[in-house]
Coordinates of C-alpha atoms in Angstrom, one line a residue:
X13 CA -1.3 -5.9 -47.1
X14 CA -0.7 -7.5 -50.8
X15 CA 2.2 -9.5 -51.5
X16 CA 4.2 -9.1 -54.7
X17 CA 4.5 -12.4 -56.6
X18 CA 8.1 -12.6 -58.0
X19 CA 9.7 -15.0 -60.4
X20 CA 13.3 -16.0 -59.9
X21 CA 15.6 -15.3 -62.8
X22 CA 17.0 -18.6 -61.7
X23 CA 14.0 -20.3 -63.3
X24 CA 15.0 -19.4 -66.8
X25 CA 18.6 -18.6 -66.8
X26 CA 21.4 -21.3 -66.4
X27 CA 24.0 -23.5 -68.0
X28 CA 21.7 -24.7 -70.9
X29 CA 21.5 -21.0 -72.2
X30 CA 24.9 -19.9 -71.4
X31 CA 23.7 -17.9 -68.4
X32 CA 22.4 -15.2 -70.8
X33 CA 20.8 -12.4 -69.1
X34 CA 19.1 -11.2 -72.0
X35 CA 16.6 -14.2 -71.4
X36 CA 15.2 -12.1 -68.7
X37 CA 14.6 -9.1 -70.8
X38 CA 13.0 -11.3 -73.6
X39 CA 10.5 -12.6 -71.0
X40 CA 10.1 -9.4 -68.8
X41 CA 6.2 -9.2 -69.3
X42 CA 5.7 -12.7 -67.8
X43 CA 2.0 -13.1 -67.0
X44 CA 1.2 -13.7 -63.3
X45 CA 4.5 -11.9 -62.1
X46 CA 4.8 -8.6 -60.5
X47 CA 8.4 -8.5 -61.1
X48 CA 11.7 -10.7 -60.6
X49 CA 14.2 -12.0 -58.0
X50 CA 17.6 -11.6 -59.6
X51 CA 19.7 -14.6 -58.9
X52 CA 23.4 -13.6 -58.8
X53 CA 25.6 -16.0 -60.9
X54 CA 29.4 -16.4 -60.8
X55 CA 29.3 -16.2 -64.6
X56 CA 28.3 -12.5 -64.4
X57 CA 31.1 -11.3 -61.9
X58 CA 33.1 -9.9 -64.9
X59 CA 30.2 -8.0 -66.5
X60 CA 28.1 -6.8 -63.6
X61 CA 27.8 -3.1 -64.9
X62 CA 26.7 -4.4 -68.2
X63 CA 24.0 -6.6 -66.9
X64 CA 22.8 -4.1 -64.4
X65 CA 22.6 -1.3 -67.0
X66 CA 20.8 -3.7 -69.5
X67 CA 18.2 -4.7 -67.0
X68 CA 17.6 -1.1 -66.1
X69 CA 17.2 0.0 -69.6
X70 CA 14.8 -2.7 -70.2
X71 CA 12.8 -1.7 -67.2
X72 CA 13.1 -5.0 -65.4
X73 CA 11.7 -4.7 -61.8
X74 CA 13.6 -6.5 -59.4
X75 CA 12.7 -5.8 -55.8
X76 CA 14.7 -8.6 -54.5
X77 CA 18.1 -10.1 -55.3
X78 CA 19.5 -13.6 -54.3
X79 CA 23.3 -13.0 -53.5
X80 CA 25.6 -15.5 -55.2
X81 CA 25.1 -18.8 -53.2
X82 CA 28.8 -19.7 -52.5
X83 CA 29.9 -16.5 -50.8
X84 CA 28.7 -17.3 -47.6
X85 CA 30.7 -20.7 -47.8
X86 CA 33.8 -18.5 -48.8
X87 CA 33.3 -16.5 -45.6
X88 CA 32.9 -19.5 -43.1
X89 CA 34.7 -22.2 -44.8
X90 CA 37.9 -20.9 -46.5
X91 CA 41.4 -19.6 -45.5
X92 CA 41.9 -16.0 -44.5
X93 CA 42.6 -15.2 -47.9
X94 CA 39.2 -16.8 -49.2
X95 CA 37.5 -15.0 -46.5
X96 CA 38.7 -11.6 -47.8
X97 CA 37.7 -12.7 -51.3
X98 CA 34.2 -13.8 -49.9
X99 CA 33.9 -10.1 -48.4
X100 CA 34.7 -8.7 -51.7
X101 CA 32.3 -10.5 -53.4
X102 CA 29.5 -9.9 -50.8
X103 CA 30.2 -6.0 -51.6
X104 CA 29.8 -6.7 -55.2
X105 CA 26.6 -8.5 -54.7
X106 CA 25.5 -5.6 -52.6
X107 CA 26.7 -3.0 -55.3
X108 CA 24.5 -5.2 -57.9
X109 CA 21.5 -5.0 -55.4
X110 CA 21.7 -1.1 -55.2
X111 CA 22.3 -0.9 -59.1
X112 CA 19.1 -2.8 -59.9
X113 CA 17.1 -1.4 -57.3
X114 CA 16.6 -4.3 -55.3
X115 CA 15.4 -3.7 -51.8
X116 CA 16.0 -7.0 -50.3
X117 CA 18.9 -9.5 -50.4
X118 CA 18.4 -13.1 -49.9
X119 CA 21.7 -14.8 -48.4
X120 CA 22.8 -18.4 -47.5
X121 CA 25.1 -17.5 -44.6
X122 CA 25.9 -21.2 -44.2
X123 CA 25.3 -24.6 -45.9
X124 CA 25.3 -28.3 -44.7
X125 CA 29.1 -28.5 -44.7
X126 CA 29.4 -26.0 -41.9
X127 CA 30.1 -27.1 -38.3
X128 CA 28.5 -25.7 -35.3
X129 CA 31.7 -23.6 -34.5
X130 CA 31.7 -22.2 -38.3
X131 CA 28.2 -21.2 -38.0
X132 CA 28.6 -19.4 -34.9
X133 CA 31.7 -17.5 -36.3
X134 CA 29.8 -16.4 -39.4
X135 CA 27.0 -15.3 -37.2
X136 CA 29.6 -13.1 -35.3
X137 CA 30.5 -11.4 -38.6
X138 CA 26.9 -10.5 -39.6
X139 CA 27.2 -7.0 -38.1
X140 CA 29.6 -6.0 -40.9
X141 CA 27.5 -7.7 -43.4
X142 CA 24.5 -5.7 -42.4
X143 CA 26.3 -2.4 -42.5
X144 CA 27.5 -3.3 -45.9
X145 CA 24.0 -3.6 -47.0
X146 CA 22.5 -0.8 -45.2
X147 CA 24.8 1.7 -46.8
X148 CA 23.3 0.6 -50.1
X149 CA 19.8 0.6 -49.1
X150 CA 19.2 -3.1 -49.1
X151 CA 17.7 -5.3 -46.4
X152 CA 19.8 -8.5 -45.8
X153 CA 17.5 -11.6 -45.3
X154 CA 19.5 -14.6 -44.2
X155 CA 17.7 -17.9 -45.6
X156 CA 17.0 -20.9 -43.6
X157 CA 19.1 -23.1 -45.7
X158 CA 19.7 -26.6 -44.2
X159 CA 22.2 -27.0 -41.3
X160 CA 23.1 -30.1 -39.2
X161 CA 23.6 -28.3 -36.0
X162 CA 22.2 -26.1 -34.8
X163 CA 19.0 -26.3 -36.9
X164 CA 18.1 -23.4 -39.3
X165 CA 15.4 -22.2 -37.1
X166 CA 17.8 -22.2 -33.9
X167 CA 20.1 -20.3 -36.0
X168 CA 17.6 -17.7 -36.9
X169 CA 16.4 -17.3 -33.5
X170 CA 19.8 -16.5 -32.3
X171 CA 20.6 -14.2 -35.1
X172 CA 17.3 -12.4 -34.1
X173 CA 18.2 -12.2 -30.4
X174 CA 21.6 -10.9 -31.3
X175 CA 20.7 -8.5 -34.1
X176 CA 17.3 -6.7 -33.5
X177 CA 17.4 -5.5 -37.2
X178 CA 17.5 -9.1 -38.6
X179 CA 15.1 -10.2 -41.2
X180 CA 14.8 -13.4 -42.9
X181 CA 13.9 -15.6 -45.8
X182 CA 11.7 -18.7 -45.4
X183 CA 12.0 -21.3 -48.1
X184 CA 9.4 -24.0 -48.2
X185 CA 11.7 -26.7 -49.7
X186 CA 14.4 -26.1 -47.1
X187 CA 11.9 -26.1 -44.1
X188 CA 10.3 -29.3 -45.5
X189 CA 13.7 -31.1 -45.6
X190 CA 14.5 -30.1 -42.1
X191 CA 11.0 -30.9 -40.8
X192 CA 10.6 -27.3 -39.4
X193 CA 7.7 -25.7 -41.2
X194 CA 5.2 -26.0 -38.3
X195 CA 7.9 -24.8 -36.1
X196 CA 8.5 -21.6 -38.1
X197 CA 4.9 -21.0 -38.1
X198 CA 4.6 -21.2 -34.4
X199 CA 7.8 -19.3 -33.7
X200 CA 8.2 -15.6 -32.7
X201 CA 10.0 -14.9 -36.0
X202 CA 6.9 -15.3 -38.2
X203 CA 4.8 -12.2 -37.6
X204 CA 7.6 -9.7 -37.7
X205 CA 11.0 -11.2 -39.0
X206 CA 10.2 -13.0 -42.1
X207 CA 10.4 -10.6 -44.8
X208 CA 10.6 -12.9 -47.8
X209 CA 9.3 -16.1 -49.0
X210 CA 10.4 -18.7 -51.3
X211 CA 8.4 -21.4 -53.0
X212 CA 9.5 -24.8 -54.7
X213 CA 9.0 -28.5 -54.4
X214 CA 11.3 -31.4 -54.5
X215 CA 11.1 -35.3 -54.7
X216 CA 12.5 -36.0 -51.3
X217 CA 16.0 -36.6 -52.7
X218 CA 19.3 -34.9 -52.3
X219 CA 22.4 -34.9 -54.6
X220 CA 24.3 -37.9 -53.6
X221 CA 27.2 -37.0 -51.3
X222 CA 25.8 -33.5 -50.7
X223 CA 23.7 -33.3 -47.5
X224 CA 20.8 -31.0 -47.6
X225 CA 21.1 -30.2 -51.2
X226 CA 17.7 -31.0 -52.4
X227 CA 17.6 -31.8 -56.0
X228 CA 15.8 -31.8 -58.6
X229 CA 13.9 -28.5 -57.7
X230 CA 10.4 -29.0 -58.6
X231 CA 7.1 -27.1 -59.3
X232 CA 4.4 -26.9 -56.4
X233 CA 2.6 -30.3 -56.7
X234 CA 5.3 -32.1 -58.6
X235 CA 7.0 -33.3 -55.2
X236 CA 6.5 -34.4 -51.7
X237 CA 5.2 -31.0 -50.2
X238 CA 1.4 -30.8 -49.7
X239 CA 1.0 -27.2 -50.5
X240 CA -2.7 -27.1 -49.8
X241 CA -2.2 -28.1 -46.3
X242 CA 0.9 -26.0 -45.9
X243 CA -1.0 -22.9 -47.0
X244 CA -4.1 -23.9 -44.8
X245 CA -1.9 -24.2 -41.8
X246 CA 0.2 -21.3 -42.4
X247 CA -0.6 -18.0 -40.3
X248 CA -1.0 -15.0 -42.2
X249 CA 2.4 -13.9 -44.1
X250 CA 2.8 -10.1 -44.6
X251 CA 6.2 -10.0 -45.7
X252 CA 5.4 -8.2 -49.0
X253 CA 7.5 -10.6 -51.4
X254 CA 7.0 -14.2 -52.5
X255 CA 9.3 -15.7 -55.2
X256 CA 8.8 -18.8 -57.2
X257 CA 12.2 -20.7 -57.5
X258 CA 11.1 -23.8 -59.6
X259 CA 12.9 -23.8 -62.9
X260 CA 11.6 -24.3 -66.2
X261 CA 15.0 -24.4 -68.3
X262 CA 15.3 -27.4 -70.5
X263 CA 18.6 -29.1 -71.3
X264 CA 18.0 -27.8 -74.9
X265 CA 17.7 -24.2 -73.6
X266 CA 14.1 -24.1 -74.1
X267 CA 11.8 -22.6 -71.6
X268 CA 8.4 -24.2 -70.6
X269 CA 6.7 -20.9 -70.0
X270 CA 3.0 -22.5 -69.7
X271 CA 4.2 -24.3 -66.4
X272 CA 6.2 -21.3 -65.3
X273 CA 2.9 -19.1 -65.6
X274 CA 0.7 -21.7 -64.2
X275 CA 2.9 -22.0 -61.0
X276 CA 2.9 -18.1 -60.6
X277 CA -1.0 -17.9 -60.9
X278 CA -1.2 -20.7 -58.4
X279 CA 1.1 -18.5 -55.9
X280 CA -0.9 -15.5 -56.6
X281 CA -4.2 -17.5 -55.6
X282 CA -2.7 -18.6 -52.4
X283 CA -0.4 -15.9 -51.6
X284 CA -1.1 -12.6 -53.0
X285 CA -3.5 -11.5 -50.3
X286 CA -2.9 -14.0 -47.5

């Protein structure tokens, strides 16, 4: 089975260019990429129909979407009112997925601030989240983002046991930070439950005061991850989609497309037919 090599729109859209979705359209024929993973942004909430319509008219292929990263925190860390707002935004993200034709949705169900009790609570609510996505023809893929206790792998194993329909996103940066790459490769999840794959590197550093937030996000080979060894030790991956998440947006709004294309072709070499 051949895997699609995707480029996250987060590699090229950000604060430096005003979160301008038109940058995606301007670079839609990106060499080395089979399509895009649409990174949902807070700045788009007041114009989602405009963004979706423009991307569709431009023929942007987005088989995956990354739900806005703070929605999970609203569901698990906030007040009752914030929880309800989190559900509303989750539905808005799911509606956007349907509007752009995405079939998989990456989701941060927790982050490093969550306690063990809070993680258990949001896992209990997953059934409703799965239903919201399934009604829109979208497969929800919870990502292995860092957590203190239980570990990301333990969380996903518990979810897999509780929800037979559960599928997941494996992220190289998160797994390396947690020291769980090999454990994932050897787990029962790998063969049938990992449906999406994120690739990026990092320096080994985290944002001061923010446990588990690995920054800056680097390109394969620029940080501490030995990708040659990782790919050599990794069992065959047949999830169908692989996304490069490493940004190329400069502080002045410029894009280093040469670097982006180089990384995409590297991923194609390693993961297109693995």
